[in-house]
Amino acid sequence: MNQIHPQLAPICDYLEQQLLGKPKAVRLALSCLLASGHLLIEDLPGAGKTSLAKWLAAGFGLSFQRIQFTSDLLPADIIGVSVFEPPTQQFKFHPGPIFHHLVLADELNRASPRTQSALLEAMEEQQVSTDGESYSLKAPFFVIATQNPREQLGTFDLPESQLDRFAMRLSIGFPDLDSEMAMLKRGKQTSQSLAALSVEQLLNLQHQVSELHCSDALLDYLLRLVHCSRVLEGASPLSPRCSLTLLACAKAWAFVHHKQHVSSEDVQAVFSAVSAHRLGRGDSGEAYAKQILAEVDPYSDLT
């Protein structure tokens, strides 16, 4: 893979040493954070989902909170609750675990749709509302949600409106044989110090990502990918919001790899992660994404 942006190289190296054999998954997760999006990880237990979230938080000095989603979890358990205080004769809001920079929504689809919906406003508006009051969340605000396979018992499908809040969906998967052998020889990792960037530095990097140059030809290619989904039989059409998300993630991928402008290769690198969960359920979404990439030529009909 290409060289990494100097400010991000130590963090990227650290993450790739911890999550052996998964450089693309690491860089996609990093790109999602830099694009100011949210990340959905669908995988079996033990693949490193929770650890990846903790390492990302440590790398940027972000406050971290894990919420274990269960069938009896209530929205107030996430957002917080107003409690009446007799000395003041007033209600005082006690913030819930969502008031952190990086929130890990673990096993999101084990909670009821009502509880899942508690994240919708937070992920879209970076605020939560309760008892007629709105409360701003910390910036940056980044949700990493994990999802169990649909065929497992006790799961609720995420509705399309919830899926669309996630900029990317990825699956870490099992390591290759050599990487797993290295992991066994290494044994259980002890916590290592990491020279973290500050929250202010991360916000500055996110701004730099948003300012990265894109040519009209690149935008034309991106739009043709999106419009292809709207005529592809069986696929759910990609929305204008997906167009904006795809552009932001392509910029972030280019920035991570220390490029001065975005190319079609950067769009292709993130396209499946950004679009598959919007195009269709399960493996069908991945198949549609591959079909669209194969059908749309980046070097034709450029404006």
PDB file of C-alpha atoms in Angstrom:
ATOM      1  CA  MET A   1       0.000   0.000   0.000  1.00  0.00           C
ATOM      2  CA  ASN A   2       1.015   3.634  -0.463  1.00  0.00           C
ATOM      3  CA  GLN A   3       2.879   5.630   2.130  1.00  0.00           C
ATOM      4  CA  ILE A   4       0.918   7.021   5.069  1.00  0.00           C
ATOM      5  CA  HIS A   5       0.498  10.662   6.026  1.00  0.00           C
ATOM      6  CA  PRO A   6       3.345  11.514   8.457  1.00  0.00           C
ATOM      7  CA  GLN A   7       1.020  12.553  11.288  1.00  0.00           C
ATOM      8  CA  LEU A   8      -0.997   9.363  10.940  1.00  0.00           C
ATOM      9  CA  ALA A   9       1.860   6.910  10.344  1.00  0.00           C
ATOM     10  CA  PRO A  10       2.582   6.115  14.048  1.00  0.00           C
ATOM     11  CA  ILE A  11      -1.101   5.462  14.758  1.00  0.00           C
ATOM     12  CA  CYS A  12      -1.564   3.410  11.593  1.00  0.00           C
ATOM     13  CA  ASP A  13       1.555   1.340  12.307  1.00  0.00           C
ATOM     14  CA  TYR A  14       0.381   0.714  15.862  1.00  0.00           C
ATOM     15  CA  LEU A  15      -3.090  -0.377  14.746  1.00  0.00           C
ATOM     16  CA  GLU A  16      -1.701  -2.696  12.072  1.00  0.00           C
ATOM     17  CA  GLN A  17       0.654  -4.292  14.605  1.00  0.00           C
ATOM     18  CA  GLN A  18      -2.258  -4.962  16.930  1.00  0.00           C
ATOM     19  CA  LEU A  19      -4.716  -6.134  14.259  1.00  0.00           C
ATOM     20  CA  LEU A  20      -2.357  -8.386  12.335  1.00  0.00           C
ATOM     21  CA  GLY A  21      -2.986  -9.026   8.651  1.00  0.00           C
ATOM     22  CA  LYS A  22      -5.768  -6.453   8.316  1.00  0.00           C
ATOM     23  CA  PRO A  23      -4.172  -3.281   6.884  1.00  0.00           C
ATOM     24  CA  LYS A  24      -7.141  -2.331   4.697  1.00  0.00           C
ATOM     25  CA  ALA A  25      -9.662  -2.714   7.526  1.00  0.00           C
ATOM     26  CA  VAL A  26      -7.470  -0.507   9.732  1.00  0.00           C
ATOM     27  CA  ARG A  27      -7.140   2.175   7.057  1.00  0.00           C
ATOM     28  CA  LEU A  28     -10.833   2.120   6.239  1.00  0.00           C
ATOM     29  CA  ALA A  29     -11.681   2.638   9.914  1.00  0.00           C
ATOM     30  CA  LEU A  30      -9.155   5.475  10.109  1.00  0.00           C
ATOM     31  CA  SER A  31     -10.595   7.023   6.942  1.00  0.00           C
ATOM     32  CA  CYS A  32     -14.119   6.817   8.356  1.00  0.00           C
ATOM     33  CA  LEU A  33     -13.046   8.742  11.451  1.00  0.00           C
ATOM     34  CA  LEU A  34     -11.253  11.398   9.383  1.00  0.00           C
ATOM     35  CA  ALA A  35     -14.322  11.750   7.140  1.00  0.00           C
ATOM     36  CA  SER A  36     -16.406  12.576  10.250  1.00  0.00           C
ATOM     37  CA  GLY A  37     -18.579   9.518   9.617  1.00  0.00           C
ATOM     38  CA  HIS A  38     -19.702   6.556  11.707  1.00  0.00           C
ATOM     39  CA  LEU A  39     -18.617   2.947  11.316  1.00  0.00           C
ATOM     40  CA  LEU A  40     -20.606  -0.304  11.387  1.00  0.00           C
ATOM     41  CA  ILE A  41     -18.622  -3.520  11.856  1.00  0.00           C
ATOM     42  CA  GLU A  42     -20.343  -6.825  11.166  1.00  0.00           C
ATOM     43  CA  ASP A  43     -18.380  -9.841  12.322  1.00  0.00           C
ATOM     44  CA  LEU A  44     -18.280 -12.852  14.576  1.00  0.00           C
ATOM     45  CA  PRO A  45     -17.118 -12.463  18.204  1.00  0.00           C
ATOM     46  CA  GLY A  46     -13.379 -12.418  18.775  1.00  0.00           C
ATOM     47  CA  ALA A  47     -12.338 -10.728  15.523  1.00  0.00           C
ATOM     48  CA  GLY A  48     -11.004  -7.599  17.248  1.00  0.00           C
ATOM     49  CA  LYS A  49     -13.926  -5.180  16.878  1.00  0.00           C
ATOM     50  CA  THR A  50     -13.874  -3.840  20.432  1.00  0.00           C
ATOM     51  CA  SER A  51     -10.093  -3.660  20.498  1.00  0.00           C
ATOM     52  CA  LEU A  52     -10.016  -1.652  17.265  1.00  0.00           C
ATOM     53  CA  ALA A  53     -12.392   0.916  18.789  1.00  0.00           C
ATOM     54  CA  LYS A  54     -10.248   1.244  21.931  1.00  0.00           C
ATOM     55  CA  TRP A  55      -7.030   1.612  19.925  1.00  0.00           C
ATOM     56  CA  LEU A  56      -8.554   4.327  17.724  1.00  0.00           C
ATOM     57  CA  ALA A  57      -9.689   6.237  20.799  1.00  0.00           C
ATOM     58  CA  ALA A  58      -6.224   5.932  22.343  1.00  0.00           C
ATOM     59  CA  GLY A  59      -4.528   7.054  19.138  1.00  0.00           C
ATOM     60  CA  PHE A  60      -6.335  10.386  19.096  1.00  0.00           C
ATOM     61  CA  GLY A  61      -6.760  10.997  22.822  1.00  0.00           C
ATOM     62  CA  LEU A  62     -10.537  10.559  22.586  1.00  0.00           C
ATOM     63  CA  SER A  63     -12.773   9.797  25.532  1.00  0.00           C
ATOM     64  CA  PHE A  64     -14.179   6.301  25.081  1.00  0.00           C
ATOM     65  CA  GLN A  65     -17.325   4.553  26.264  1.00  0.00           C
ATOM     66  CA  ARG A  66     -18.653   1.102  25.449  1.00  0.00           C
ATOM     67  CA  ILE A  67     -22.404   0.472  25.566  1.00  0.00           C
ATOM     68  CA  GLN A  68     -23.497  -3.157  25.599  1.00  0.00           C
ATOM     69  CA  PHE A  69     -26.783  -3.353  23.698  1.00  0.00           C
ATOM     70  CA  THR A  70     -29.224  -5.937  25.046  1.00  0.00           C
ATOM     71  CA  SER A  71     -32.921  -6.640  24.561  1.00  0.00           C
ATOM     72  CA  ASP A  72     -33.839  -4.804  27.799  1.00  0.00           C
ATOM     73  CA  LEU A  73     -31.731  -1.670  27.158  1.00  0.00           C
ATOM     74  CA  LEU A  74     -33.789   1.549  27.134  1.00  0.00           C
ATOM     75  CA  PRO A  75     -33.124   4.846  25.284  1.00  0.00           C
ATOM     76  CA  ALA A  76     -32.608   6.606  28.633  1.00  0.00           C
ATOM     77  CA  ASP A  77     -29.765   4.153  29.383  1.00  0.00           C
ATOM     78  CA  ILE A  78     -27.957   5.672  26.391  1.00  0.00           C
ATOM     79  CA  ILE A  79     -28.979   9.335  26.413  1.00  0.00           C
ATOM     80  CA  GLY A  80     -29.324   9.964  30.130  1.00  0.00           C
ATOM     81  CA  VAL A  81     -32.143  10.883  32.473  1.00  0.00           C
ATOM     82  CA  SER A  82     -33.491  13.902  34.340  1.00  0.00           C
ATOM     83  CA  VAL A  83     -33.621  13.385  38.105  1.00  0.00           C
ATOM     84  CA  PHE A  84     -35.616  15.526  40.531  1.00  0.00           C
ATOM     85  CA  GLU A  85     -33.413  17.054  43.232  1.00  0.00           C
ATOM     86  CA  PRO A  86     -35.318  18.082  46.390  1.00  0.00           C
ATOM     87  CA  PRO A  87     -32.780  20.724  47.577  1.00  0.00           C
ATOM     88  CA  THR A  88     -33.282  22.794  44.408  1.00  0.00           C
ATOM     89  CA  GLN A  89     -36.819  21.601  43.636  1.00  0.00           C
ATOM     90  CA  GLN A  90     -35.690  21.171  40.024  1.00  0.00           C
ATOM     91  CA  PHE A  91     -34.903  18.389  37.608  1.00  0.00           C
ATOM     92  CA  LYS A  92     -31.233  17.960  36.745  1.00  0.00           C
ATOM     93  CA  PHE A  93     -30.111  16.118  33.609  1.00  0.00           C
ATOM     94  CA  HIS A  94     -27.582  13.342  34.199  1.00  0.00           C
ATOM     95  CA  PRO A  95     -25.789  12.592  30.908  1.00  0.00           C
ATOM     96  CA  GLY A  96     -25.664   9.020  29.673  1.00  0.00           C
ATOM     97  CA  PRO A  97     -22.745   7.145  28.130  1.00  0.00           C
ATOM     98  CA  ILE A  98     -23.329   8.710  24.704  1.00  0.00           C
ATOM     99  CA  PHE A  99     -21.607  11.891  25.922  1.00  0.00           C
ATOM    100  CA  HIS A 100     -18.122  10.779  24.851  1.00  0.00           C
ATOM    101  CA  HIS A 101     -15.982  11.305  21.757  1.00  0.00           C
ATOM    102  CA  LEU A 102     -15.955   7.671  20.660  1.00  0.00           C
ATOM    103  CA  VAL A 103     -18.913   5.483  21.554  1.00  0.00           C
ATOM    104  CA  LEU A 104     -18.823   1.749  20.911  1.00  0.00           C
ATOM    105  CA  ALA A 105     -22.365   0.463  20.430  1.00  0.00           C
ATOM    106  CA  ASP A 106     -21.607  -3.202  20.957  1.00  0.00           C
ATOM    107  CA  GLU A 107     -24.024  -5.727  19.406  1.00  0.00           C
ATOM    108  CA  LEU A 108     -26.338  -2.924  18.289  1.00  0.00           C
ATOM    109  CA  ASN A 109     -28.847  -5.252  16.662  1.00  0.00           C
ATOM    110  CA  ARG A 110     -29.534  -7.129  19.912  1.00  0.00           C
ATOM    111  CA  ALA A 111     -31.493  -4.108  21.176  1.00  0.00           C
ATOM    112  CA  SER A 112     -35.064  -3.304  20.163  1.00  0.00           C
ATOM    113  CA  PRO A 113     -35.697  -0.876  17.272  1.00  0.00           C
ATOM    114  CA  ARG A 114     -36.901   1.719  19.799  1.00  0.00           C
ATOM    115  CA  THR A 115     -33.564   1.637  21.599  1.00  0.00           C
ATOM    116  CA  GLN A 116     -31.600   1.599  18.341  1.00  0.00           C
ATOM    117  CA  SER A 117     -33.397   4.791  17.334  1.00  0.00           C
ATOM    118  CA  ALA A 118     -31.874   6.613  20.313  1.00  0.00           C
ATOM    119  CA  LEU A 119     -28.710   6.911  18.221  1.00  0.00           C
ATOM    120  CA  LEU A 120     -30.364   8.479  15.158  1.00  0.00           C
ATOM    121  CA  GLU A 121     -30.387  12.123  16.255  1.00  0.00           C
ATOM    122  CA  ALA A 122     -26.967  11.812  17.874  1.00  0.00           C
ATOM    123  CA  MET A 123     -25.350  10.419  14.730  1.00  0.00           C
ATOM    124  CA  GLU A 124     -26.980  12.922  12.376  1.00  0.00           C
ATOM    125  CA  GLU A 125     -27.116  16.136  14.435  1.00  0.00           C
ATOM    126  CA  GLN A 126     -24.434  15.534  17.089  1.00  0.00           C
ATOM    127  CA  GLN A 127     -26.982  16.290  19.786  1.00  0.00           C
ATOM    128  CA  VAL A 128     -29.614  14.484  21.819  1.00  0.00           C
ATOM    129  CA  SER A 129     -33.025  15.696  22.954  1.00  0.00           C
ATOM    130  CA  THR A 130     -34.941  14.707  26.049  1.00  0.00           C
ATOM    131  CA  ASP A 131     -37.688  16.340  28.110  1.00  0.00           C
ATOM    132  CA  GLY A 132     -37.921  19.188  25.610  1.00  0.00           C
ATOM    133  CA  GLU A 133     -34.233  20.107  25.888  1.00  0.00           C
ATOM    134  CA  SER A 134     -31.371  19.519  23.432  1.00  0.00           C
ATOM    135  CA  TYR A 135     -27.818  18.777  24.518  1.00  0.00           C
ATOM    136  CA  SER A 136     -24.777  19.014  22.237  1.00  0.00           C
ATOM    137  CA  LEU A 137     -22.337  16.128  22.078  1.00  0.00           C
ATOM    138  CA  LYS A 138     -18.579  16.389  22.165  1.00  0.00           C
ATOM    139  CA  ALA A 139     -16.725  17.090  18.940  1.00  0.00           C
ATOM    140  CA  PRO A 140     -15.497  14.979  17.321  1.00  0.00           C
ATOM    141  CA  PHE A 141     -18.286  12.451  17.856  1.00  0.00           C
ATOM    142  CA  PHE A 142     -17.684   9.007  16.377  1.00  0.00           C
ATOM    143  CA  VAL A 143     -19.898   5.923  16.737  1.00  0.00           C
ATOM    144  CA  ILE A 144     -18.528   2.465  16.058  1.00  0.00           C
ATOM    145  CA  ALA A 145     -21.336  -0.069  16.160  1.00  0.00           C
ATOM    146  CA  THR A 146     -20.902  -3.819  15.977  1.00  0.00           C
ATOM    147  CA  GLN A 147     -23.593  -6.036  14.529  1.00  0.00           C
ATOM    148  CA  ASN A 148     -24.078  -9.760  14.925  1.00  0.00           C
ATOM    149  CA  PRO A 149     -24.910 -11.857  11.852  1.00  0.00           C
ATOM    150  CA  ARG A 150     -28.629 -11.750  11.070  1.00  0.00           C
ATOM    151  CA  GLU A 151     -29.046 -15.515  11.389  1.00  0.00           C
ATOM    152  CA  GLN A 152     -28.114 -15.472  15.088  1.00  0.00           C
ATOM    153  CA  LEU A 153     -30.965 -15.665  17.606  1.00  0.00           C
ATOM    154  CA  GLY A 154     -32.160 -12.535  19.393  1.00  0.00           C
ATOM    155  CA  THR A 155     -31.236  -9.995  16.739  1.00  0.00           C
ATOM    156  CA  PHE A 156     -33.298  -7.192  15.182  1.00  0.00           C
ATOM    157  CA  ASP A 157     -32.554  -6.010  11.655  1.00  0.00           C
ATOM    158  CA  LEU A 158     -31.347  -2.424  11.492  1.00  0.00           C
ATOM    159  CA  PRO A 159     -33.819  -0.361   9.442  1.00  0.00           C
ATOM    160  CA  GLU A 160     -32.584   1.448   6.336  1.00  0.00           C
ATOM    161  CA  SER A 161     -32.743   4.817   8.103  1.00  0.00           C
ATOM    162  CA  GLN A 162     -30.342   3.498  10.747  1.00  0.00           C
ATOM    163  CA  LEU A 163     -27.996   1.856   8.243  1.00  0.00           C
ATOM    164  CA  ASP A 164     -27.804   5.085   6.255  1.00  0.00           C
ATOM    165  CA  ARG A 165     -26.358   6.886   9.288  1.00  0.00           C
ATOM    166  CA  PHE A 166     -23.209   4.762   8.997  1.00  0.00           C
ATOM    167  CA  ALA A 167     -20.684   6.115   6.519  1.00  0.00           C
ATOM    168  CA  MET A 168     -19.037   2.700   6.206  1.00  0.00           C
ATOM    169  CA  ARG A 169     -19.691  -0.919   6.981  1.00  0.00           C
ATOM    170  CA  LEU A 170     -16.840  -3.385   7.079  1.00  0.00           C
ATOM    171  CA  SER A 171     -16.038  -6.876   8.232  1.00  0.00           C
ATOM    172  CA  ILE A 172     -12.646  -7.494   9.806  1.00  0.00           C
ATOM    173  CA  GLY A 173     -12.748 -11.234   9.213  1.00  0.00           C
ATOM    174  CA  PHE A 174     -10.313 -13.880  10.383  1.00  0.00           C
ATOM    175  CA  PRO A 175      -6.568 -13.309   9.991  1.00  0.00           C
ATOM    176  CA  ASP A 176      -4.611 -15.236   7.393  1.00  0.00           C
ATOM    177  CA  LEU A 177      -2.601 -18.250   8.524  1.00  0.00           C
ATOM    178  CA  ASP A 178       0.744 -16.419   8.844  1.00  0.00           C
ATOM    179  CA  SER A 179      -0.802 -13.545  10.803  1.00  0.00           C
ATOM    180  CA  GLU A 180      -2.596 -15.894  13.191  1.00  0.00           C
ATOM    181  CA  MET A 181       0.610 -17.869  13.682  1.00  0.00           C
ATOM    182  CA  ALA A 182       2.417 -14.621  14.556  1.00  0.00           C
ATOM    183  CA  MET A 183      -0.380 -13.784  16.989  1.00  0.00           C
ATOM    184  CA  LEU A 184      -0.058 -17.167  18.713  1.00  0.00           C
ATOM    185  CA  LYS A 185       3.718 -16.794  19.026  1.00  0.00           C
ATOM    186  CA  ARG A 186       3.344 -13.268  20.358  1.00  0.00           C
ATOM    187  CA  GLY A 187       0.782 -14.282  22.953  1.00  0.00           C
ATOM    188  CA  LYS A 188      -1.595 -11.913  24.648  1.00  0.00           C
ATOM    189  CA  GLN A 189      -0.563  -8.315  24.111  1.00  0.00           C
ATOM    190  CA  THR A 190       0.171  -6.141  27.097  1.00  0.00           C
ATOM    191  CA  SER A 191      -0.937  -2.540  26.837  1.00  0.00           C
ATOM    192  CA  GLN A 192       1.634  -0.412  25.051  1.00  0.00           C
ATOM    193  CA  SER A 193       2.064   3.321  25.174  1.00  0.00           C
ATOM    194  CA  LEU A 194       0.983   5.182  22.080  1.00  0.00           C
ATOM    195  CA  ALA A 195       2.031   8.706  21.193  1.00  0.00           C
ATOM    196  CA  ALA A 196      -1.470  10.013  20.673  1.00  0.00           C
ATOM    197  CA  LEU A 197      -2.508  13.057  18.714  1.00  0.00           C
ATOM    198  CA  SER A 198      -4.738  15.518  20.517  1.00  0.00           C
ATOM    199  CA  VAL A 199      -8.438  16.061  19.922  1.00  0.00           C
ATOM    200  CA  GLU A 200      -7.603  19.482  18.455  1.00  0.00           C
ATOM    201  CA  GLN A 201      -5.152  17.878  16.018  1.00  0.00           C
ATOM    202  CA  LEU A 202      -7.812  15.395  14.926  1.00  0.00           C
ATOM    203  CA  LEU A 203     -10.302  18.198  14.285  1.00  0.00           C
ATOM    204  CA  ASN A 204      -7.649  19.974  12.225  1.00  0.00           C
ATOM    205  CA  LEU A 205      -6.986  16.799  10.220  1.00  0.00           C
ATOM    206  CA  GLN A 206     -10.711  16.414   9.561  1.00  0.00           C
ATOM    207  CA  HIS A 207     -10.771  19.979   8.237  1.00  0.00           C
ATOM    208  CA  GLN A 208      -7.791  19.268   5.975  1.00  0.00           C
ATOM    209  CA  VAL A 209      -9.579  16.204   4.627  1.00  0.00           C
ATOM    210  CA  SER A 210     -12.655  18.257   3.745  1.00  0.00           C
ATOM    211  CA  GLU A 211     -10.468  20.726   1.819  1.00  0.00           C
ATOM    212  CA  LEU A 212      -8.690  18.110  -0.323  1.00  0.00           C
ATOM    213  CA  HIS A 213      -8.885  18.851  -4.050  1.00  0.00           C
ATOM    214  CA  CYS A 214     -11.255  16.920  -6.321  1.00  0.00           C
ATOM    215  CA  SER A 215     -11.400  17.481 -10.075  1.00  0.00           C
ATOM    216  CA  ASP A 216     -14.626  17.737 -12.042  1.00  0.00           C
ATOM    217  CA  ALA A 217     -13.648  14.492 -13.760  1.00  0.00           C
ATOM    218  CA  LEU A 218     -13.447  12.750 -10.391  1.00  0.00           C
ATOM    219  CA  LEU A 219     -16.838  14.090  -9.337  1.00  0.00           C
ATOM    220  CA  ASP A 220     -18.270  12.936 -12.662  1.00  0.00           C
ATOM    221  CA  TYR A 221     -16.981   9.389 -12.047  1.00  0.00           C
ATOM    222  CA  LEU A 222     -18.377   9.343  -8.513  1.00  0.00           C
ATOM    223  CA  LEU A 223     -21.798  10.480  -9.691  1.00  0.00           C
ATOM    224  CA  ARG A 224     -21.882   7.883 -12.465  1.00  0.00           C
ATOM    225  CA  LEU A 225     -21.275   5.179  -9.847  1.00  0.00           C
ATOM    226  CA  VAL A 226     -24.176   6.490  -7.777  1.00  0.00           C
ATOM    227  CA  HIS A 227     -26.498   6.849 -10.781  1.00  0.00           C
ATOM    228  CA  CYS A 228     -25.651   3.316 -11.903  1.00  0.00           C
ATOM    229  CA  SER A 229     -27.182   2.040  -8.648  1.00  0.00           C
ATOM    230  CA  ARG A 230     -30.448   3.775  -9.557  1.00  0.00           C
ATOM    231  CA  VAL A 231     -30.935   1.727 -12.701  1.00  0.00           C
ATOM    232  CA  LEU A 232     -29.463  -1.544 -11.401  1.00  0.00           C
ATOM    233  CA  GLU A 233     -32.216  -4.130 -11.092  1.00  0.00           C
ATOM    234  CA  GLY A 234     -32.717  -5.366  -7.543  1.00  0.00           C
ATOM    235  CA  ALA A 235     -30.408  -2.846  -5.875  1.00  0.00           C
ATOM    236  CA  SER A 236     -31.591  -0.117  -3.523  1.00  0.00           C
ATOM    237  CA  PRO A 237     -30.714   3.229  -5.153  1.00  0.00           C
ATOM    238  CA  LEU A 238     -27.966   5.284  -3.544  1.00  0.00           C
ATOM    239  CA  SER A 239     -29.144   8.657  -2.250  1.00  0.00           C
ATOM    240  CA  PRO A 240     -27.563  12.127  -2.588  1.00  0.00           C
ATOM    241  CA  ARG A 241     -26.482  11.750   1.041  1.00  0.00           C
ATOM    242  CA  CYS A 242     -24.523   8.667  -0.028  1.00  0.00           C
ATOM    243  CA  SER A 243     -22.870  10.746  -2.782  1.00  0.00           C
ATOM    244  CA  LEU A 244     -21.639  13.218  -0.173  1.00  0.00           C
ATOM    245  CA  THR A 245     -20.495  10.411   2.127  1.00  0.00           C
ATOM    246  CA  LEU A 246     -18.653   8.633  -0.679  1.00  0.00           C
ATOM    247  CA  LEU A 247     -16.812  11.820  -1.582  1.00  0.00           C
ATOM    248  CA  ALA A 248     -15.859  12.498   2.056  1.00  0.00           C
ATOM    249  CA  CYS A 249     -14.561   8.946   2.547  1.00  0.00           C
ATOM    250  CA  ALA A 250     -12.604   9.009  -0.734  1.00  0.00           C
ATOM    251  CA  LYS A 251     -10.992  12.271   0.388  1.00  0.00           C
ATOM    252  CA  ALA A 252     -10.109  10.701   3.736  1.00  0.00           C
ATOM    253  CA  TRP A 253      -8.614   7.593   2.078  1.00  0.00           C
ATOM    254  CA  ALA A 254      -6.486   9.813  -0.184  1.00  0.00           C
ATOM    255  CA  PHE A 255      -5.411  11.909   2.812  1.00  0.00           C
ATOM    256  CA  VAL A 256      -4.445   8.847   4.861  1.00  0.00           C
ATOM    257  CA  HIS A 257      -2.195   7.808   1.954  1.00  0.00           C
ATOM    258  CA  HIS A 258      -0.644  11.291   1.809  1.00  0.00           C
ATOM    259  CA  LYS A 259      -2.075  12.375  -1.536  1.00  0.00           C
ATOM    260  CA  GLN A 260      -2.672  15.963  -2.583  1.00  0.00           C
ATOM    261  CA  HIS A 261      -5.790  15.190  -4.627  1.00  0.00           C
ATOM    262  CA  VAL A 262      -8.425  12.473  -4.916  1.00  0.00           C
ATOM    263  CA  SER A 263      -8.244   9.930  -7.743  1.00  0.00           C
ATOM    264  CA  SER A 264     -10.648   7.301  -9.062  1.00  0.00           C
ATOM    265  CA  GLU A 265      -8.576   4.663  -7.250  1.00  0.00           C
ATOM    266  CA  ASP A 266      -9.437   6.329  -3.932  1.00  0.00           C
ATOM    267  CA  VAL A 267     -13.152   6.212  -4.749  1.00  0.00           C
ATOM    268  CA  GLN A 268     -12.849   2.547  -5.719  1.00  0.00           C
ATOM    269  CA  ALA A 269     -10.998   1.724  -2.485  1.00  0.00           C
ATOM    270  CA  VAL A 270     -13.879   2.920  -0.300  1.00  0.00           C
ATOM    271  CA  PHE A 271     -16.857   2.313  -2.584  1.00  0.00           C
ATOM    272  CA  SER A 272     -17.865  -1.111  -1.305  1.00  0.00           C
ATOM    273  CA  ALA A 273     -17.500  -0.113   2.364  1.00  0.00           C
ATOM    274  CA  VAL A 274     -19.621   2.993   1.782  1.00  0.00           C
ATOM    275  CA  SER A 275     -22.277   1.576  -0.534  1.00  0.00           C
ATOM    276  CA  ALA A 276     -22.793  -2.161   0.096  1.00  0.00           C
ATOM    277  CA  HIS A 277     -24.974  -1.803   3.214  1.00  0.00           C
ATOM    278  CA  ARG A 278     -27.100   0.735   1.328  1.00  0.00           C
ATOM    279  CA  LEU A 279     -27.424  -1.314  -1.878  1.00  0.00           C
ATOM    280  CA  GLY A 280     -28.768  -4.506  -0.321  1.00  0.00           C
ATOM    281  CA  ARG A 281     -28.802  -6.830   2.653  1.00  0.00           C
ATOM    282  CA  GLY A 282     -25.929  -9.200   3.380  1.00  0.00           C
ATOM    283  CA  ASP A 283     -23.832 -10.506   0.514  1.00  0.00           C
ATOM    284  CA  SER A 284     -26.162  -9.031  -2.120  1.00  0.00           C
ATOM    285  CA  GLY A 285     -24.959  -5.519  -1.297  1.00  0.00           C
ATOM    286  CA  GLU A 286     -21.331  -6.526  -1.828  1.00  0.00           C
ATOM    287  CA  ALA A 287     -22.250  -8.162  -5.136  1.00  0.00           C
ATOM    288  CA  TYR A 288     -24.060  -5.028  -6.341  1.00  0.00           C
ATOM    289  CA  ALA A 289     -21.086  -2.834  -5.378  1.00  0.00           C
ATOM    290  CA  LYS A 290     -18.686  -5.029  -7.347  1.00  0.00           C
ATOM    291  CA  GLN A 291     -21.043  -5.028 -10.329  1.00  0.00           C
ATOM    292  CA  ILE A 292     -21.275  -1.229 -10.339  1.00  0.00           C
ATOM    293  CA  LEU A 293     -17.489  -0.827 -10.175  1.00  0.00           C
ATOM    294  CA  ALA A 294     -17.125  -3.255 -13.069  1.00  0.00           C
ATOM    295  CA  GLU A 295     -19.741  -1.515 -15.213  1.00  0.00           C
ATOM    296  CA  VAL A 296     -18.664   2.120 -14.771  1.00  0.00           C
ATOM    297  CA  ASP A 297     -15.452   3.015 -16.582  1.00  0.00           C
ATOM    298  CA  PRO A 298     -13.566   5.799 -14.772  1.00  0.00           C
ATOM    299  CA  TYR A 299     -11.925   6.920 -18.016  1.00  0.00           C
ATOM    300  CA  SER A 300     -15.017   7.445 -20.170  1.00  0.00           C
ATOM    301  CA  ASP A 301     -17.600  10.228 -20.380  1.00  0.00           C
ATOM    302  CA  LEU A 302     -15.576  12.506 -18.152  1.00  0.00           C
ATOM    303  CA  THR A 303     -16.641  16.127 -17.996  1.00  0.00           C
TER     304      THR A 303
END
